[in-house]
CSV table of C-alpha atoms in Angstrom, one decimal:
chain,number,residue,atom,x,y,z
M,185,UNK,CA,16.4,32.3,65.9
M,186,UNK,CA,18.9,34.1,63.7
M,187,UNK,CA,21.1,35.0,66.7
M,188,UNK,CA,20.9,31.5,68.1
M,189,UNK,CA,21.9,30.0,64.7
M,190,UNK,CA,24.8,32.5,64.5
M,191,UNK,CA,26.0,31.6,68.0
M,192,UNK,CA,25.9,27.9,67.1
M,193,UNK,CA,28.0,28.5,64.0
M,194,UNK,CA,30.4,30.6,65.9
M,195,UNK,CA,30.9,27.9,68.5
M,196,UNK,CA,31.5,25.3,65.8
M,197,UNK,CA,34.1,27.6,64.1
M,198,UNK,CA,35.7,28.3,67.4
M,199,UNK,CA,36.1,24.6,68.2
M,200,UNK,CA,37.5,23.9,64.7
M,201,UNK,CA,39.9,26.8,65.0
M,202,UNK,CA,41.2,25.5,68.3
M,203,UNK,CA,41.7,22.0,66.8
M,204,UNK,CA,43.6,23.5,63.8
M,205,UNK,CA,45.9,25.5,66.2
M,206,UNK,CA,46.6,22.5,68.3
M,207,UNK,CA,47.6,20.5,65.2
M,208,UNK,CA,49.9,23.3,64.0
M,209,UNK,CA,51.7,23.6,67.3
M,210,UNK,CA,52.2,19.8,67.4
M,211,UNK,CA,53.6,19.7,63.9
M,212,UNK,CA,55.9,22.8,64.3
M,213,UNK,CA,57.2,21.4,67.6
M,214,UNK,CA,58.3,18.3,65.7
M,215,UNK,CA,59.4,20.1,62.5
M,216,UNK,CA,60.5,23.7,63.4
M,217,UNK,CA,61.2,24.4,59.7
M,218,UNK,CA,57.5,24.6,59.1
M,219,UNK,CA,57.5,28.0,60.8
M,220,UNK,CA,59.9,29.3,58.2
M,221,UNK,CA,58.1,27.8,55.2
M,222,UNK,CA,55.6,29.3,52.8
M,223,UNK,CA,53.2,27.7,50.4
M,224,UNK,CA,54.6,27.7,46.8
M,225,UNK,CA,51.3,28.9,45.3
M,226,UNK,CA,50.5,32.4,44.2
M,227,UNK,CA,49.5,33.6,47.6
M,228,UNK,CA,52.6,32.2,49.4
M,229,UNK,CA,50.9,31.7,52.7
M,230,UNK,CA,52.9,30.8,55.8
M,231,UNK,CA,51.5,29.0,58.9
M,232,UNK,CA,51.3,32.3,60.7
M,233,UNK,CA,49.3,33.7,57.8
M,234,UNK,CA,46.9,30.7,57.9
M,235,UNK,CA,46.2,31.2,61.6
M,236,UNK,CA,45.7,34.9,61.3
M,237,UNK,CA,43.5,34.9,58.3
M,238,UNK,CA,41.5,31.7,58.8
M,239,UNK,CA,40.7,32.2,62.5
M,240,UNK,CA,39.4,35.7,62.3
M,241,UNK,CA,39.0,37.2,65.8
M,242,UNK,CA,39.2,33.8,67.4
M,243,UNK,CA,40.7,34.2,70.9
M,244,UNK,CA,41.5,30.5,71.2
M,245,UNK,CA,44.3,31.0,68.6
M,246,UNK,CA,46.2,33.7,70.3
M,247,UNK,CA,48.6,31.3,72.0
M,248,UNK,CA,49.3,29.7,68.7
M,249,UNK,CA,50.0,33.0,67.0
M,250,UNK,CA,52.5,33.9,69.8
M,251,UNK,CA,54.1,30.4,69.4
M,252,UNK,CA,54.6,31.0,65.7
M,253,UNK,CA,55.9,34.5,66.1
M,254,UNK,CA,58.5,33.3,68.7
M,255,UNK,CA,59.5,30.6,66.2
M,256,UNK,CA,60.0,33.1,63.4
M,257,UNK,CA,59.3,36.8,64.2
M,258,UNK,CA,60.5,37.8,60.7
M,259,UNK,CA,57.4,36.1,59.3
M,260,UNK,CA,55.4,39.1,60.5
M,261,UNK,CA,56.7,40.9,57.4
M,262,UNK,CA,56.1,38.2,54.8
M,263,UNK,CA,53.7,39.5,52.2
M,264,UNK,CA,51.2,36.9,51.1
M,265,UNK,CA,48.9,38.6,48.5
M,266,UNK,CA,50.4,39.6,45.2
M,267,UNK,CA,47.5,41.8,44.2
M,268,UNK,CA,47.0,43.5,47.6
M,269,UNK,CA,50.4,43.8,49.2
M,270,UNK,CA,49.9,43.2,52.9
M,271,UNK,CA,52.1,41.6,55.5
M,272,UNK,CA,51.1,39.5,58.5
M,273,UNK,CA,51.6,42.2,61.1
M,274,UNK,CA,48.7,44.2,59.5
M,275,UNK,CA,46.6,41.1,59.5
M,276,UNK,CA,47.2,40.6,63.2
M,277,UNK,CA,46.3,44.3,63.9
M,278,UNK,CA,43.0,43.8,62.0
M,279,UNK,CA,41.9,40.4,63.3
M,280,UNK,CA,43.8,40.0,66.6
M,281,UNK,CA,44.7,43.5,67.7
M,282,UNK,CA,44.8,42.6,71.3
M,283,UNK,CA,48.2,40.9,70.6
M,284,UNK,CA,49.9,44.2,69.6
M,285,UNK,CA,51.0,45.1,73.2
M,286,UNK,CA,52.5,41.6,73.5
M,287,UNK,CA,54.5,42.1,70.3
M,288,UNK,CA,55.5,45.6,71.3
M,289,UNK,CA,56.9,44.4,74.6
M,290,UNK,CA,58.9,41.5,73.1
M,291,UNK,CA,59.7,42.7,69.6
M,292,UNK,CA,59.7,46.5,69.7
M,293,UNK,CA,61.8,46.6,66.5
M,294,UNK,CA,58.8,45.3,64.6
M,295,UNK,CA,57.1,48.7,64.6
M,296,UNK,CA,60.2,50.5,63.4
M,297,UNK,CA,60.2,48.4,60.2
M,298,UNK,CA,59.6,50.5,57.0
M,299,UNK,CA,56.4,48.7,56.4
M,300,UNK,CA,55.0,49.7,59.8
M,301,UNK,CA,56.3,53.3,59.5
M,302,UNK,CA,54.6,53.7,56.2
M,303,UNK,CA,51.3,52.3,57.4
M,304,UNK,CA,51.3,51.9,61.2
M,305,UNK,CA,49.4,48.8,62.2
M,306,UNK,CA,48.5,50.2,65.6
M,307,UNK,CA,46.2,52.7,63.9
M,308,UNK,CA,44.0,49.7,63.1
M,309,UNK,CA,44.0,49.0,66.8
M,310,UNK,CA,42.6,52.4,67.6
M,311,UNK,CA,40.0,52.1,64.8
M,312,UNK,CA,38.9,48.8,66.4
M,313,UNK,CA,38.6,50.6,69.8
M,314,UNK,CA,36.6,53.5,68.3
M,315,UNK,CA,34.1,51.0,66.9
M,316,UNK,CA,33.7,49.1,70.1
M,317,UNK,CA,35.9,46.1,69.1
M,318,UNK,CA,38.7,46.7,71.6
M,319,UNK,CA,38.9,48.0,75.2
M,320,UNK,CA,40.7,51.1,76.2
M,321,UNK,CA,43.2,49.3,78.5
M,322,UNK,CA,44.7,47.5,75.5
M,323,UNK,CA,45.2,50.7,73.5
M,324,UNK,CA,46.8,52.4,76.5
M,325,UNK,CA,49.0,49.5,77.2
M,326,UNK,CA,50.3,49.5,73.7
M,327,UNK,CA,51.2,53.2,73.6
M,328,UNK,CA,52.8,52.9,77.1
M,329,UNK,CA,55.2,50.3,75.5
M,330,UNK,CA,55.5,52.2,72.2
M,331,UNK,CA,54.9,55.9,72.9
M,332,UNK,CA,56.4,57.1,69.7
M,333,UNK,CA,53.4,55.6,67.9
M,334,UNK,CA,51.3,58.5,69.2
M,335,UNK,CA,53.0,60.7,66.7
M,336,UNK,CA,52.8,58.4,63.7
M,337,UNK,CA,50.3,58.6,61.0
M,338,UNK,CA,49.4,56.7,57.8
M,339,UNK,CA,51.4,58.3,55.1
M,340,UNK,CA,49.0,57.0,52.4
M,341,UNK,CA,45.6,57.7,54.0
M,342,UNK,CA,46.7,60.8,55.9
M,343,UNK,CA,43.9,60.3,58.5
M,344,UNK,CA,45.8,61.8,61.3
M,345,UNK,CA,47.4,60.5,64.5
M,346,UNK,CA,45.9,57.9,66.9
M,347,UNK,CA,44.3,60.8,68.8
M,348,UNK,CA,42.2,61.6,65.7
M,349,UNK,CA,41.3,58.0,65.1
M,350,UNK,CA,40.0,57.6,68.6
M,351,UNK,CA,37.1,59.9,67.7
M,352,UNK,CA,36.3,58.4,64.3
M,353,UNK,CA,34.0,55.5,65.3
M,354,UNK,CA,30.6,54.4,66.4
M,355,UNK,CA,31.5,54.3,70.1
M,356,UNK,CA,32.4,57.1,72.4
M,357,UNK,CA,36.0,57.6,73.3
M,358,UNK,CA,36.9,57.3,77.0
M,359,UNK,CA,37.9,60.7,78.2
M,360,UNK,CA,40.7,59.4,80.4
M,361,UNK,CA,42.3,57.6,77.5
M,362,UNK,CA,41.9,60.6,75.2
M,363,UNK,CA,43.4,63.0,77.7
M,364,UNK,CA,46.3,60.7,78.5
M,365,UNK,CA,47.1,60.2,74.8
M,366,UNK,CA,46.9,64.0,74.2
M,367,UNK,CA,49.2,64.7,77.2
M,368,UNK,CA,51.8,62.2,75.9
M,369,UNK,CA,51.7,63.7,72.4
M,370,UNK,CA,50.5,67.4,72.6
M,371,UNK,CA,51.4,68.1,69.0
M,372,UNK,CA,48.7,65.7,67.9
M,373,UNK,CA,46.0,68.1,69.2
M,374,UNK,CA,47.0,70.8,66.7
M,375,UNK,CA,47.0,68.5,63.7
M,376,UNK,CA,44.7,69.5,60.8
M,377,UNK,CA,43.4,66.9,58.4
M,378,UNK,CA,43.0,67.4,54.7
M,379,UNK,CA,39.7,69.0,55.3
M,380,UNK,CA,41.3,71.5,57.7
M,381,UNK,CA,39.3,70.1,60.6
M,382,UNK,CA,40.7,69.3,64.0
M,383,UNK,CA,39.9,66.9,66.9
M,384,UNK,CA,37.7,69.6,68.4
M,385,UNK,CA,35.6,69.5,65.2
M,386,UNK,CA,35.3,65.8,65.6
M,387,UNK,CA,34.3,66.0,69.2
M,388,UNK,CA,31.6,68.6,68.3
M,389,UNK,CA,30.3,66.4,65.5
M,390,UNK,CA,30.0,63.6,68.0
M,391,UNK,CA,28.0,65.7,70.4
M,392,UNK,CA,25.6,66.8,67.7
M,393,UNK,CA,25.3,63.4,66.0
M,394,UNK,CA,21.8,61.9,65.5
M,395,UNK,CA,20.6,58.9,67.4
M,396,UNK,CA,18.8,56.3,65.3
M,397,UNK,CA,16.0,54.7,67.5
M,398,UNK,CA,15.4,51.9,64.9
M,399,UNK,CA,18.7,50.1,65.6
M,400,UNK,CA,18.9,47.3,68.2
M,401,UNK,CA,21.4,49.3,70.3
M,402,UNK,CA,21.0,53.1,69.6
M,403,UNK,CA,24.4,54.8,69.5
M,404,UNK,CA,24.6,58.0,71.6
M,405,UNK,CA,27.8,60.0,71.4
M,406,UNK,CA,26.4,63.1,73.2
M,407,UNK,CA,27.8,62.2,76.6
M,408,UNK,CA,29.7,63.6,79.6
M,409,UNK,CA,32.8,61.9,78.2
M,410,UNK,CA,32.7,64.0,75.1
M,411,UNK,CA,32.1,67.2,77.1
M,412,UNK,CA,35.2,66.4,79.2
M,413,UNK,CA,37.2,66.0,76.0
M,414,UNK,CA,35.9,69.3,74.6
M,415,UNK,CA,36.8,71.1,77.9
M,416,UNK,CA,40.3,69.6,77.9
M,417,UNK,CA,40.9,70.7,74.3
M,418,UNK,CA,39.7,74.2,74.9
M,419,UNK,CA,41.9,74.6,78.0
M,420,UNK,CA,45.0,73.1,76.4
M,421,UNK,CA,44.6,74.4,72.8
M,422,UNK,CA,42.2,77.4,72.8
M,423,UNK,CA,43.3,78.2,69.3
M,424,UNK,CA,41.3,75.2,68.1
M,425,UNK,CA,38.1,77.1,68.8
M,426,UNK,CA,39.1,79.6,66.1
M,427,UNK,CA,40.3,77.0,63.5
M,428,UNK,CA,38.0,77.0,60.5
M,429,UNK,CA,37.8,73.9,58.2
M,430,UNK,CA,38.4,74.1,54.5
M,431,UNK,CA,35.6,73.8,51.9
M,432,UNK,CA,33.1,75.8,54.0
M,433,UNK,CA,33.3,73.4,57.0
M,434,UNK,CA,33.3,76.2,59.5
M,435,UNK,CA,34.3,76.4,63.1
M,436,UNK,CA,33.7,73.6,65.7
M,437,UNK,CA,30.8,75.6,67.1
M,438,UNK,CA,29.0,75.5,63.8
M,439,UNK,CA,28.4,71.8,64.3
M,440,UNK,CA,26.5,72.4,67.5
M,441,UNK,CA,24.0,74.9,66.1
M,442,UNK,CA,21.4,72.2,65.1
M,443,UNK,CA,21.3,70.5,68.6
M,444,UNK,CA,20.8,73.4,71.0
M,445,UNK,CA,18.0,71.5,72.7
M,446,UNK,CA,20.6,69.2,74.3
M,447,UNK,CA,21.9,70.1,77.7
M,448,UNK,CA,25.5,68.9,77.0
M,449,UNK,CA,25.5,70.7,73.6
M,450,UNK,CA,24.4,73.9,75.3
M,451,UNK,CA,27.2,73.5,77.8
M,452,UNK,CA,30.0,73.1,75.2
M,453,UNK,CA,28.4,75.8,72.9
M,454,UNK,CA,28.6,78.3,75.7
M,455,UNK,CA,32.2,77.3,76.4
M,456,UNK,CA,33.1,78.0,72.8
M,457,UNK,CA,31.2,81.2,72.6
M,458,UNK,CA,33.0,82.5,75.7
M,459,UNK,CA,36.4,81.6,74.3
M,460,UNK,CA,35.6,83.2,70.9
M,461,UNK,CA,32.5,85.5,70.9
M,462,UNK,CA,33.2,86.6,67.4
M,463,UNK,CA,32.4,83.1,66.1
M,464,UNK,CA,28.8,84.1,65.4
M,465,UNK,CA,30.0,86.3,62.7
M,466,UNK,CA,32.1,83.6,60.9
M,467,UNK,CA,30.4,82.2,57.8
M,468,UNK,CA,30.2,78.5,57.0
M,469,UNK,CA,28.8,76.6,54.1
M,470,UNK,CA,25.1,76.0,53.3
M,471,UNK,CA,24.9,72.6,55.1
M,472,UNK,CA,25.9,74.3,58.5
M,473,UNK,CA,23.6,76.7,60.3
M,474,UNK,CA,24.3,80.4,60.3
M,475,UNK,CA,25.0,81.0,64.0
M,476,UNK,CA,23.5,84.5,64.1
M,477,UNK,CA,20.1,82.9,63.0
M,478,UNK,CA,20.0,80.2,65.6
M,479,UNK,CA,17.4,81.3,68.2
M,480,UNK,CA,19.3,79.9,71.2
M,481,UNK,CA,22.5,81.7,70.2
M,482,UNK,CA,20.6,84.9,69.5
M,483,UNK,CA,19.4,85.0,73.1
M,484,UNK,CA,22.5,83.8,74.9
M,485,UNK,CA,25.2,85.6,72.8
M,486,UNK,CA,24.5,89.1,74.3
M,487,UNK,CA,24.7,87.6,77.9
M,488,UNK,CA,27.9,85.8,77.1
M,489,UNK,CA,29.4,89.0,75.9
M,490,UNK,CA,28.2,90.9,79.0
M,491,UNK,CA,29.6,88.2,81.2
M,492,UNK,CA,33.0,88.4,79.5
M,493,UNK,CA,33.0,92.2,80.0
M,494,UNK,CA,32.2,91.8,83.7
M,495,UNK,CA,34.9,89.2,84.1
M,496,UNK,CA,37.5,91.5,82.5
M,497,UNK,CA,36.3,94.4,84.8
M,498,UNK,CA,36.6,92.1,87.8
M,499,UNK,CA,40.2,91.1,86.8
M,500,UNK,CA,41.1,94.8,86.6
M,501,UNK,CA,39.3,96.0,89.7
M,502,UNK,CA,40.3,93.4,92.2
M,503,UNK,CA,44.1,94.2,91.9
M,504,UNK,CA,43.2,97.9,92.0
M,505,UNK,CA,41.2,97.3,95.1
M,506,UNK,CA,44.0,95.4,96.8
M,507,UNK,CA,46.5,98.2,96.0
M,508,UNK,CA,44.1,100.8,97.2
M,509,UNK,CA,43.6,98.9,100.5
M,510,UNK,CA,47.3,98.7,101.0
M,511,UNK,CA,47.6,102.5,100.5
M,512,UNK,CA,44.8,103.4,102.8
M,513,UNK,CA,46.2,101.2,105.6
M,514,UNK,CA,49.4,103.1,105.5
M,515,UNK,CA,47.5,106.3,105.8
M,516,UNK,CA,45.1,105.1,108.5
M,517,UNK,CA,42.2,105.0,106.1
M,518,UNK,CA,41.9,101.2,106.2
M,519,UNK,CA,38.1,101.1,106.4
M,520,UNK,CA,37.8,103.1,103.2
M,521,UNK,CA,39.9,100.6,101.4
M,522,UNK,CA,38.0,97.7,102.8
M,523,UNK,CA,34.7,99.3,101.7
M,524,UNK,CA,36.0,99.7,98.2
M,525,UNK,CA,37.3,96.1,98.0
M,526,UNK,CA,34.0,94.7,99.3
M,527,UNK,CA,32.0,96.8,96.8
M,528,UNK,CA,34.1,95.5,93.9
M,529,UNK,CA,33.6,91.9,95.0
M,530,UNK,CA,29.9,92.2,95.7
M,531,UNK,CA,29.1,94.2,92.6
M,532,UNK,CA,30.8,91.8,90.2
M,533,UNK,CA,29.4,88.7,92.0
M,534,UNK,CA,25.9,90.0,91.9
M,535,UNK,CA,26.1,90.9,88.2
M,536,UNK,CA,27.7,87.6,87.3
M,537,UNK,CA,25.1,85.7,89.3
M,538,UNK,CA,22.3,87.5,87.5
M,539,UNK,CA,23.7,86.8,84.1
M,540,UNK,CA,24.2,83.1,84.9
M,541,UNK,CA,20.6,82.9,86.1
M,542,UNK,CA,19.3,84.4,82.9
M,543,UNK,CA,21.5,82.0,80.8
M,544,UNK,CA,20.1,79.1,82.9
M,545,UNK,CA,16.5,80.1,82.2
M,546,UNK,CA,17.2,80.4,78.5
M,547,UNK,CA,18.9,77.0,78.4
M,548,UNK,CA,15.9,75.4,80.2
M,549,UNK,CA,13.4,76.9,77.8
M,550,UNK,CA,15.2,75.4,74.8
M,551,UNK,CA,15.8,71.9,76.2
M,552,UNK,CA,13.8,69.0,74.9
M,553,UNK,CA,13.9,66.0,72.6
M,554,UNK,CA,15.5,66.0,69.2
M,555,UNK,CA,13.1,66.8,66.4
M,556,UNK,CA,12.8,64.1,63.8
M,557,UNK,CA,14.8,65.8,61.1
M,558,UNK,CA,15.7,62.9,58.8
M,559,UNK,CA,14.5,64.9,55.8
M,560,UNK,CA,16.4,68.0,56.9
M,561,UNK,CA,19.6,65.9,57.3
M,562,UNK,CA,19.2,64.5,53.8
M,563,UNK,CA,18.7,68.0,52.4
M,564,UNK,CA,21.8,69.0,54.5
M,565,UNK,CA,23.9,66.3,53.0
M,566,UNK,CA,22.8,67.3,49.5
M,567,UNK,CA,23.7,70.9,50.2
M,568,UNK,CA,27.0,69.8,51.6
M,569,UNK,CA,27.8,67.8,48.4
M,570,UNK,CA,26.8,70.6,46.2
M,571,UNK,CA,28.8,73.1,48.2
M,572,UNK,CA,31.9,71.0,48.2
M,573,UNK,CA,31.6,70.3,44.5
M,574,UNK,CA,31.5,74.0,43.8
M,575,UNK,CA,34.5,74.5,46.1
M,576,UNK,CA,36.5,71.8,44.4
M,577,UNK,CA,36.0,73.4,41.0
M,578,UNK,CA,37.0,76.9,42.0
M,579,UNK,CA,40.3,78.7,42.0
M,580,UNK,CA,39.8,79.7,45.6
M,581,UNK,CA,40.0,76.0,46.6
M,582,UNK,CA,43.3,75.6,44.8
M,583,UNK,CA,44.7,78.6,46.7
M,584,UNK,CA,43.4,77.2,50.0
M,585,UNK,CA,45.1,73.9,49.1
M,586,UNK,CA,48.5,75.5,48.7
M,587,UNK,CA,48.0,77.6,51.8
M,588,UNK,CA,47.1,74.5,53.8
M,589,UNK,CA,50.1,72.6,52.5
M,590,UNK,CA,52.5,75.4,53.4
M,591,UNK,CA,50.8,75.6,56.9
M,592,UNK,CA,51.2,71.9,57.4
M,593,UNK,CA,54.8,71.9,56.3
M,594,UNK,CA,55.5,74.6,58.9
M,595,UNK,CA,53.8,72.5,61.6
M,596,UNK,CA,55.8,69.4,60.6
M,597,UNK,CA,59.0,71.4,60.7
M,598,UNK,CA,58.1,72.6,64.2
């Protein structure tokens, strides 16, 4: 009944919004000066402001918004709230973000305005996408028209580039869109936030996030999409695996330790361990598990190390076997060289297969449903707050802050 009533109200508002827009278009067509006029009250609203603010997310008003922008594009920068300075372009990004590609195509200079450079409105578009309020095609279309936006960030909030915002929502990010954005702006992958964390941290947090079964539509971010993103980041920026967050936030792999029962988490965790086996010795804060104490890691870590050693041996022996075979052929001992080459290939293949089978058996033994750990999560959050409070009050934190600032300056200079 509540949903039915809500739909009825939405239909009424939609019809009234359409009627308002029709009236505005008729009046402006007769009196074009109305598009360049503001109300003389404290808020100083223009007609464009009225349509954007009073028809929140109404798709029937998009044509009217376009009509008013064409009549006076400079109205996009008119600020209408004395107490909360905000111009119309940011209102459009918040309520009608689907129009940003249209604006970027016809008025690209808008996003070079100082107001947009200081607080890029297109970041709101990515926020909407990350929370399921916008489709990936709209985001991609905008950055195809305005590619420099991929390396813009909010100078006030310092939340990172659009690549970072794409992983900060309640919906999973499309891997194709994420990879495309990263390829267009590779520097965004190496960005560190104020906490010292990276996009790989965010992806690992999503993989290990809890699923609340009590909500109408449970949100599950542990998906193949997120695994693809992690694989891409490790292949393109392997240094991210070794990047430790500030304030005891640890490595990306630390965020996977509590969900080793999940198949996809196991897959990414093994990938990170292979890239950086020493990660199990890296310490994190009290709200993150100690990797050396995680049962799954205790069993697979020695096998991962052994597999890495065999791979290195294979990489050394195969070229040696090829050289030996070339030498024996010139000395009429070709069969000796072939035997040695076959022995190298067979030996390493057999050993690697055995290791992979053992890892597969361990993975299978740990797989299962998530344990209801709401109490543990609450305790973990309290531990995190206590840890971070201690860190904020220590001299070490101040030293880390200065080191982080200098590192960031170096990255910006690059």
